[in-house]
Amino acid sequence: MKKSKHKQFIKKRWLILFLLGISTSPIFSQIKISGTITDINNEPLIGVNITVKGTRIGTISDFNGKYSIEVPNKQSIIVFSYIGYKTIEKSVPSSGQLNVIMEEETQSIEEVVVVAYGTQKKSHLTGAVSSLKNEKLDEIPVSRVDKALQGKIAGLQINNVNPEAGAAPKIRVRGMGSISASNDPLVVVDGFPIPDGLSMISMGDVQSIEVLKDASSAALYGSRAAGGVILITTKSGEANKPKYNFKMYSGIRNALKLPDMLSTEEYTALLFREAEMRKQDPTVNGIATETMAFNKITEPEKAAYLILKYYDDQPTDWVDEGLRNNGTMQSYQLTVSGGDKNLKYFVSGNYIGEEGIMRNSTYDKFTFRAKVDAKLSKIATIGVNLSPNYSHQQRPAVDLTDYMRFPSWLPIRHNEATAALTGKVAGDYAQPIDFNGISISGIGYDNEAWHLSGVSVWGSTNQNPVSIRERTRIFTDDYKFQGNMYLTLNLLPGLQFKTSNGVYFLFREYNEKEQTSANKAGNPNSLTRQLTSHTELLSENILNYNKNFNEHEFDALLGYTMQKTGNKYNAIVGTHFPDEEILSFNYESELDLNETTSNYRTETLVSVLGRLNYSYQGKYLFSGSFRADGSSLFYKGHKWGTFPAFSAGWRASEEKFLKKFEWLSNLKLRFSYGLTGNNNIPPYSYMNIINTSNYALGRVNDLVQGLVSNDAALGNPDITWEQTAESNYGIDLGLLNSRLNFTIEYYNSNTIKLLLRQPAMYITGHQTYWNNIGKVNNKGIEVELNTTNITNKNFTWKTIANFSSNKNELVDIGGKEYEDNVGERGEVYRAIVGQPSIQYYGYKTNGVYTTFEEVKAAKELKDENGNLFIYTKYTPIVGGVKVLNLNGDNKIDTEDRTVLGDPFPNFTWGMTNTFTYKNFDLSFLIQGVHGVDIINGNVYYNEQLRYNKVYTKNRYVSPMFPGDGKTVYSNTTPGNDLVLTDYCIEDGSYVALRDFTLGYTLPDHIVKSLKINNLRVYFSAENLIYSMASDYRGINPEARRTSGNYNSPLVDGYQRGAFPLNCTFTGGIDITF
Amino acid sequence: MKRKIYFIALSLCTIFFTGCEDFLTDKPESVLGQVDFYTTPIRINQGIIGCYAGLANIQKDEWMYTELRSDNTCQNQTGSSDTHRITQSDIDFFRISSSLPDLRDFWYKFFQNISNINAVLPSVADNTYVSNENLRAQYEGELLFLRGYHYYNLVNLFGDMFKITKVIGPNEAKKIPRSPVLEIYNDIIIPDLKKAANKLPSTYPDTELGRATKWAAKGILAKAYMMLGGSDNLKLAKKELEDILTLSPHDLLTGTGAYANIFSTTNEMNKEIIFAVRYKGGSSGIGSPFWSTFAPLGSGNQFLKVGNPLGYNSPTYELMNLFNANPNDQRIDACFKVWRKSSTVSVPYISKYIDPSISKPQQGENDWIVLRYADIKLLYAEILAQDGNFASAHLPLNEVRERAGLTGIGPFNSEEEALDAVYAERRLELAFENHRWFDLLRIAKSYNNPDKPMEILRKHTFETDWDILYSKFNPIQPPEVRFFIKERLLLPIPQAERDSNNELEIPQNPSY
């Protein structure tokens, strides 16, 4: 721990006086040493610490850099230390004169950063690269590397769309460049592009993570780099004695926020309370009425109340039924590393076990890694890196929405009473449909006798979620392996050849077992098995040349790589097994031919690449690179794309005229420009594909095979690479001996030749085709701040903060003005030229109609020709939304829709503060996302509007009791689909205390007595504090639908019945010996 | 050392440049391309089978744009906020939006199949692939029959139509305008069906039943002529109908329960059936959805063995009253039934497509009969009514009535009386078989009154069904008279189809 220079200085001043006062004293008849301390520019250094090693003797240099010290004997070692400078040790000179020149310690600047195909000194970087070292990242209780990165890097947006155990977040580097092809960044693990690298790596193995953000840094990965590149470097062995490290943590997790639902009892009470209010309301009393009864309770609702009162043992808390309390989270990791100068090794094993908030949500992962590097001779070095991995994920069969929709009167299983009522068997699962057409009598809520006959209490044909969950099992087993071998040959001084060859494969087995009637009454039991195997073969051959002479530094690279990806998918579905215990393919009685499919495909990529870095005097930096990629995804003549890049930097702080400013430790200006590509489209998009299309013929109806082109995609042989051109401007600033580091980047990227899945005219017989058309622009700024606020002997405080803001604009979409995409409820996502690529498009409302006069007036509206106003959508009704007529014509129809919001945040930020006090350390990350609009799909469901308190509180009751004038009365708006209006647009902004870690490292003397090197215990929490926007009505502002319609890059921002956020507490221990 | 480097560099280059083009050319293993695929008799046959499957795909939705829009059926859950039901109400009440995704999907299925037909046709025309003359004629006839039939439906549902007779690419499609209805008849429908009638065989072996025959082509051809109207066309139609009536092996099914037996899942392709779209129940994925979608809503598995009954396409009260006016009519039970859901609630449903042995949701056995002998008989009566022979129009009519257990009527005293009787009989005999819509279109011609179809629909909707289905309850959107106009007999061209063409302005049908 370094001491604060200033405080030290004050303390030492007393020491100087003391030393001056006693220096002539004969007691100290020792060797006197004196001299001057300067920096390399011959400027005197003030306040340098001078100590004698192994003693308490010490002094500091004065204002002229002069010092004087007495050492006990000739063997003494004198240590010169000064913050921001390299510590120097000197032995006692015979002359007694010792002048010292101290060199600036450039540790924080001389850091080495991993870049595409190599490493680079951070000081020489000219592109936008964010680097994150693994310092305690592995203590964050998450099961995937990507989740640990949330909020840590400017420009890297990690959106935890699904809090399910083991589920993947959505990752974007600098916004959304492509609108049809995938925007996922390329993940490269130890030089090996791996599609799901972020899930297979164990956090404990990670040395550092680098994000290549601008095009010039990423261009060397040319082809697939348009979505940015994330480089993961794993730890390696060091020449040392064997070092053992054991880490474990374990803890529990619970839901942070749950939906607040009305029970049947509460709901009935609400209806009667509202009836009383209406009675007091003269406007309602005036209009009497079949259509406007005081009490809007319906027969089914009365029946529900009676069932609860007379038949149920107790109300069912469905939300609670879906959740697991105190889910566990645990991780164990053992690593051993060591070696000598010729042979180094690193071996690790890790287990992570996670239980989700929802029942039946679990994730277990076992990861192993063995890394060996051997120096065979002066010329050759060889190494292997092997990492097998197994994970097992169980997924719940039902979403929380389904629990939220179920009313509390419905029991999970029939008891004797409900069985008698419905004619079902006691003990069987109770389904809504069982309560159709029942007759029931009793004393009602109002103490009147209620007689109801032939009531269908709740018309839903859905099965109760517990019965679905308990009768369905969904498992995914992933077997992964990454293996890589390299050979490096130092052919000539400075010339190195490296060949690296590897394989990555994933074998995934997905099983879905459904018992009889699990999902729908009468469904046969079934087993769905999907087998996926994915292989990547990669060969990279790189020639590297380094040459430094005078003040010139050259670093050149030339290489070619070949990659082959194989994807095999087999699915088989069997039904009608003999019983529920035997769901195995030897015993099915029917195979579902429709679902039994197979898909084999390969993809190849060949690349030639080169790079030249040049620096003059370490101040003027230039870099140029190119990559040419050939891809099998494109048709003859369109396979190749070239991706050049250029960048330059000027380390202004190295110039003489700035050197004199001592407070300025680093100033660098950077500019870069480059092209990256994207070929993330389905294979064979260049041709019309033939599919099976069977038919039945004959008197007994035999299946006959047919083969025609029924694929939605129309082949387009002309498609080729999508290209993103990006320029990046950056400033790096280091102040006060690099105690304050500041980086700001501005970028402007244009994606051209956009791989756009365009709608085809259907008269072609197809729906879409891939085309290189359209443009998207992203521009934004990123700020990273890294400060050492306080350091002294016992206490340090460091802050790392980042801020980023991106603006997305659709510049061209195939010559059209806009394109609409729809979600699961028909809500429209419009891509409009000149605006963000995704915007919600629907009706604007202005509260609800609160009075009858208002409704009457609206219905009697006439245009200037005396024609009545037409409501083709959203008929006016009290308690229903008031949809605005935006275009001023005489009807409310689709022409009145407008932009309601977009899913892009205005800005995001993260701030990590780390404190250490003596042996304690505390760090926490606060992370925020602001200005995100989301569509809350819950309003589509009547049950939500009725039972969810966020929709019943303050709702419209009558003209005198209009609630807040904004909340609709649930039952009055059938068909007036709220999902298409701004009623469901909510603010998805949040600020979260994302990670929090408090640790204690055992003092050295205790550790030594235990015969270990280091021991640390810590407590860690995730989402300890979480603040959501006030108008947000859901429970998890980060959740998004990502499957089905939401798979398209142009459909985003919709949530419905999301899983709750996790709040996790863990305790851990970390031992090195 | 230098030599070593050159050697390495050279060998790297060699590996790279020789291997690369090959390496980058991917030979798909599980994916077949359409170009040059139909080059053997087996593959050509598979292509044709695929086109029949395409027909089966279209047929699944056809009721929504024909029967539902007619006065035969309605969407009876008037208060439901279910998207499908709202969509169906909109279609039913002629306020369909041109952006309705379902409509676009229906449209797509037609052109998907037309594109597939056009992909196989050239290989059939070329005698190098199929050497057997008869087989080649049959294949060509089948494809032309399907294309002619699709276009017949397209022009009657959507009006002026895009003329597509070969496989086209994305840019070619943008250069094709809508051609007038008459041009489509003259260039595609009539010639395709005529050629098909010449080339197709009269019968097939038992294992091939379901393929289009000469008689199927003649039947649709007759309908096309009748839709065109005018004495010349009626003459041509009459000839085709007479061919079927006298030369074909088809006849009315007779005996006890004959009417119900026509539709039985255990009596498929019986002698009354001239052409049907074939479906196979169970797990093969080529079953029919009709029973699952028409079975009464809320009845659970009381009638429908597996899956959810959806209660779509529910009979109108006006039609049920017509049936019930004559309780002796043996067709009633085979056409519709009423489920007494509770003492106060009755749910009517179509019973023509019951599959008692359905084993997988939405995968029924029922075929959809496109053309049957009784239809031909009644078409013949329709022509007799119009070509001066109205006095004998009752003869074919009464053959159909007799089988239904009804007494004979006629002879008629005027053309109008004869026409009234024929259309009334067609409505009952062919109820829920998607014929009513086309009958309504022909009525405009037969009575020489383009407003007549909508007058009928307006009357039936607002006078009879209004009370029972809409006025008493709180429907989401009740029917509105202003949409019942003759322009709306045509469906709109899907908006997206117009939007995705940035080269030509595709005109929309009037009133949309």
Short mmCIF file of C-alpha atoms in Angstrom, two decimals, chain A residues 32-250:
data_model
loop_
_atom_site.label_atom_id
_atom_site.label_comp_id
_atom_site.label_asym_id
_atom_site.label_seq_id
_atom_site.Cartn_x
_atom_site.Cartn_y
_atom_site.Cartn_z
CA LYS A 32 26.73 9.31 6.20
CA ILE A 33 25.42 9.36 2.67
CA SER A 34 24.19 12.41 0.80
CA GLY A 35 23.32 13.44 -2.71
CA THR A 36 20.75 14.87 -5.08
CA ILE A 37 17.72 13.19 -6.51
CA THR A 38 16.55 14.24 -9.94
CA ASP A 39 14.30 12.94 -12.64
CA ILE A 40 15.56 12.08 -16.11
CA ASN A 41 15.22 15.71 -17.16
CA ASN A 42 17.55 16.70 -14.36
CA GLU A 43 14.79 18.37 -12.42
CA PRO A 44 15.18 17.95 -8.66
CA LEU A 45 12.58 15.73 -7.00
CA ILE A 46 11.17 16.93 -3.76
CA GLY A 47 9.94 14.69 -0.98
CA VAL A 48 11.42 11.43 -2.18
CA ASN A 49 11.43 8.75 0.48
CA ILE A 50 14.84 7.49 1.38
CA THR A 51 14.96 4.52 3.72
CA VAL A 52 17.42 1.91 4.78
CA LYS A 53 16.09 -1.48 3.97
CA GLY A 54 15.12 -3.59 6.93
CA THR A 55 15.35 -0.69 9.40
CA ARG A 56 13.22 2.18 10.51
CA ILE A 57 15.81 4.71 9.39
CA GLY A 58 14.56 7.11 6.80
CA THR A 59 14.43 10.64 5.43
CA ILE A 60 13.12 12.64 2.53
CA SER A 61 14.66 14.94 -0.06
CA ASP A 62 14.40 18.68 0.40
CA PHE A 63 13.23 21.38 -1.96
CA ASN A 64 16.39 21.14 -4.01
CA GLY A 65 16.19 17.42 -4.26
CA LYS A 66 19.05 17.08 -1.77
CA TYR A 67 19.14 14.53 0.98
CA SER A 68 21.40 13.15 3.60
CA ILE A 69 21.09 9.96 5.59
CA GLU A 70 23.18 7.90 7.94
CA VAL A 71 23.24 4.18 7.41
CA PRO A 72 24.29 1.59 9.96
CA ASN A 73 26.91 -0.22 7.88
CA LYS A 74 28.41 -0.79 4.47
CA GLN A 75 26.12 -3.66 3.68
CA SER A 76 23.03 -1.51 4.03
CA ILE A 77 20.72 -1.09 1.09
CA ILE A 78 19.25 2.33 0.50
CA VAL A 79 15.80 2.48 -0.97
CA PHE A 80 14.51 5.50 -2.92
CA SER A 81 10.84 5.57 -3.46
CA TYR A 82 8.52 8.21 -4.79
CA ILE A 83 4.99 7.83 -5.87
CA GLY A 84 4.67 7.59 -9.62
CA TYR A 85 8.35 6.70 -9.99
CA LYS A 86 10.21 3.44 -10.06
CA THR A 87 11.63 2.44 -6.72
CA ILE A 88 15.40 2.22 -6.75
CA GLU A 89 17.65 0.23 -4.42
CA LYS A 90 21.31 1.14 -4.11
CA SER A 91 24.18 -0.17 -2.03
CA VAL A 92 26.34 2.14 0.00
CA PRO A 93 28.93 3.97 -2.15
CA SER A 94 32.38 4.34 -0.73
CA SER A 95 32.45 8.06 -1.57
CA GLY A 96 29.45 8.78 0.59
CA GLN A 97 28.00 10.66 -2.39
CA LEU A 98 25.00 9.09 -4.07
CA ASN A 99 23.12 11.00 -6.77
CA VAL A 100 20.08 9.28 -8.04
CA ILE A 101 18.07 9.74 -11.24
CA MET A 102 14.58 8.40 -10.82
CA GLU A 103 12.56 7.20 -13.71
CA GLU A 104 8.89 7.76 -13.91
CA GLU A 105 7.02 4.66 -13.16
CA THR A 106 4.78 4.12 -16.09
CA GLN A 107 3.02 1.16 -14.68
CA SER A 108 -0.44 2.55 -15.18
CA ILE A 109 0.39 3.70 -18.67
CA GLU A 110 2.81 0.99 -19.68
CA GLU A 111 0.07 -1.52 -19.09
CA VAL A 112 -0.18 -4.03 -21.86
CA VAL A 113 -3.51 -4.48 -23.52
CA VAL A 114 -4.66 -7.42 -25.55
CA VAL A 115 -5.66 -6.45 -29.05
CA ALA A 116 -6.57 -8.35 -32.18
CA TYR A 117 -3.85 -10.92 -32.88
CA GLY A 118 -1.44 -9.72 -30.24
CA THR A 119 -0.84 -7.27 -27.47
CA GLN A 120 0.04 -3.64 -27.42
CA LYS A 121 1.37 -1.22 -24.87
CA LYS A 122 -1.53 0.79 -23.63
CA SER A 123 0.49 3.94 -24.23
CA HIS A 124 0.72 3.07 -27.90
CA LEU A 125 -2.96 2.33 -28.43
CA THR A 126 -4.60 4.40 -31.08
CA GLY A 127 -8.04 2.79 -31.17
CA ALA A 128 -10.85 2.63 -28.66
CA VAL A 129 -10.16 -0.34 -26.45
CA SER A 130 -11.55 -0.79 -22.97
CA SER A 131 -9.70 -3.17 -20.77
CA LEU A 132 -10.87 -4.78 -17.60
CA LYS A 133 -8.56 -6.83 -15.41
CA ASN A 134 -10.10 -9.55 -13.37
CA GLU A 135 -9.79 -8.06 -9.93
CA LYS A 136 -12.45 -9.71 -7.84
CA LEU A 137 -14.82 -9.98 -10.81
CA ASP A 138 -15.13 -13.61 -9.83
CA GLU A 139 -16.65 -12.66 -6.51
CA ILE A 140 -19.77 -11.29 -8.13
CA PRO A 141 -22.41 -13.97 -7.65
CA VAL A 142 -23.42 -14.52 -11.27
CA SER A 143 -22.97 -17.64 -13.29
CA ARG A 144 -21.81 -16.08 -16.51
CA VAL A 145 -18.92 -13.80 -17.43
CA ASP A 146 -21.09 -11.40 -19.36
CA LYS A 147 -23.38 -10.70 -16.44
CA ALA A 148 -20.38 -9.67 -14.36
CA LEU A 149 -19.51 -7.02 -16.94
CA GLN A 150 -22.72 -5.06 -16.53
CA GLY A 151 -22.01 -1.37 -15.99
CA LYS A 152 -18.25 -1.77 -16.04
CA ILE A 153 -17.26 -0.67 -19.52
CA ALA A 154 -18.32 2.45 -21.36
CA GLY A 155 -20.05 1.61 -24.60
CA LEU A 156 -20.71 -2.00 -23.65
CA GLN A 157 -24.34 -2.41 -22.89
CA ILE A 158 -25.27 -5.60 -21.12
CA ASN A 159 -28.98 -6.00 -20.76
CA ASN A 160 -30.05 -8.72 -18.41
CA VAL A 161 -33.20 -9.50 -20.35
CA ASN A 162 -33.97 -12.70 -18.52
CA PRO A 163 -33.11 -13.31 -14.88
CA GLU A 164 -33.64 -17.03 -15.31
CA ALA A 165 -30.77 -19.14 -14.01
CA GLY A 166 -28.06 -19.39 -16.65
CA ALA A 167 -29.88 -17.28 -19.23
CA ALA A 168 -27.89 -15.14 -21.63
CA PRO A 169 -28.08 -11.35 -21.48
CA LYS A 170 -28.29 -9.16 -24.54
CA ILE A 171 -24.99 -7.50 -25.39
CA ARG A 172 -24.44 -4.49 -27.59
CA VAL A 173 -21.25 -2.64 -28.31
CA ARG A 174 -21.93 0.96 -29.26
CA GLY A 175 -25.55 0.58 -30.16
CA MET A 176 -27.23 -1.22 -32.98
CA GLY A 177 -25.57 -1.12 -36.35
CA SER A 178 -27.40 -3.75 -38.24
CA ILE A 179 -31.15 -4.02 -38.45
CA SER A 180 -31.61 -7.47 -39.85
CA ALA A 181 -28.40 -9.36 -39.38
CA SER A 182 -27.25 -10.07 -35.85
CA ASN A 183 -25.75 -7.31 -33.71
CA ASP A 184 -24.04 -9.62 -31.26
CA PRO A 185 -20.39 -8.86 -30.71
CA LEU A 186 -17.73 -11.35 -31.70
CA VAL A 187 -16.38 -13.11 -28.65
CA VAL A 188 -12.78 -14.27 -28.88
CA VAL A 189 -11.35 -16.47 -26.17
CA ASP A 190 -7.56 -16.66 -26.25
CA GLY A 191 -7.61 -15.80 -29.92
CA PHE A 192 -10.38 -18.21 -30.72
CA PRO A 193 -13.75 -16.85 -31.84
CA ILE A 194 -16.37 -18.78 -29.92
CA PRO A 195 -20.05 -18.11 -30.38
CA ASP A 196 -20.94 -18.55 -26.73
CA GLY A 197 -17.56 -17.81 -25.22
CA LEU A 198 -19.10 -15.73 -22.50
CA SER A 199 -21.07 -18.61 -21.09
CA MET A 200 -18.43 -21.28 -21.28
CA ILE A 201 -15.61 -19.49 -19.52
CA SER A 202 -15.24 -19.63 -15.79
CA MET A 203 -14.77 -16.17 -14.39
CA GLY A 204 -11.93 -17.41 -12.22
CA ASP A 205 -9.90 -18.31 -15.30
CA VAL A 206 -10.15 -14.88 -16.76
CA GLN A 207 -7.07 -12.70 -16.72
CA SER A 208 -8.51 -9.76 -18.57
CA ILE A 209 -11.34 -8.72 -20.81
CA GLU A 210 -10.83 -6.26 -23.61
CA VAL A 211 -13.56 -4.70 -25.65
CA LEU A 212 -12.53 -3.50 -29.09
CA LYS A 213 -15.04 -0.80 -29.70
CA ASP A 214 -14.00 1.21 -32.70
CA ALA A 215 -13.74 -0.11 -36.20
CA SER A 216 -9.99 0.27 -36.46
CA SER A 217 -9.33 -1.92 -33.42
CA ALA A 218 -11.84 -4.46 -34.56
CA ALA A 219 -11.05 -4.39 -38.26
CA LEU A 220 -8.43 -7.07 -37.95
CA TYR A 221 -11.31 -9.37 -37.10
CA GLY A 222 -12.83 -7.77 -40.19
CA SER A 223 -15.60 -9.95 -41.18
CA ARG A 224 -17.69 -10.41 -38.12
CA ALA A 225 -16.53 -7.43 -36.12
CA ALA A 226 -19.24 -4.90 -36.89
CA GLY A 227 -20.95 -5.68 -33.61
CA GLY A 228 -17.69 -5.03 -31.75
CA VAL A 229 -15.24 -7.58 -30.40
CA ILE A 230 -14.87 -8.88 -26.88
CA LEU A 231 -11.50 -10.47 -26.21
CA ILE A 232 -11.12 -12.75 -23.25
CA THR A 233 -7.67 -13.73 -22.11
CA THR A 234 -7.35 -16.55 -19.66
CA LYS A 235 -4.73 -16.81 -16.97
CA SER A 236 -1.42 -18.51 -17.61
CA GLY A 237 1.13 -20.10 -15.39
CA GLU A 238 4.11 -18.13 -14.18
CA ALA A 239 7.61 -19.29 -13.42
CA ASN A 240 7.15 -19.92 -9.78
CA LYS A 241 6.60 -22.50 -7.14
CA PRO A 242 3.24 -24.16 -7.43
CA LYS A 243 0.60 -21.69 -6.34
CA TYR A 244 -2.68 -23.07 -5.17
CA ASN A 245 -5.75 -20.99 -5.00
CA PHE A 246 -9.08 -22.07 -3.68
CA LYS A 247 -12.13 -19.90 -3.89
CA MET A 248 -15.66 -20.57 -2.92
CA TYR A 249 -18.76 -18.65 -2.23
CA SER A 250 -22.26 -19.61 -1.38
#
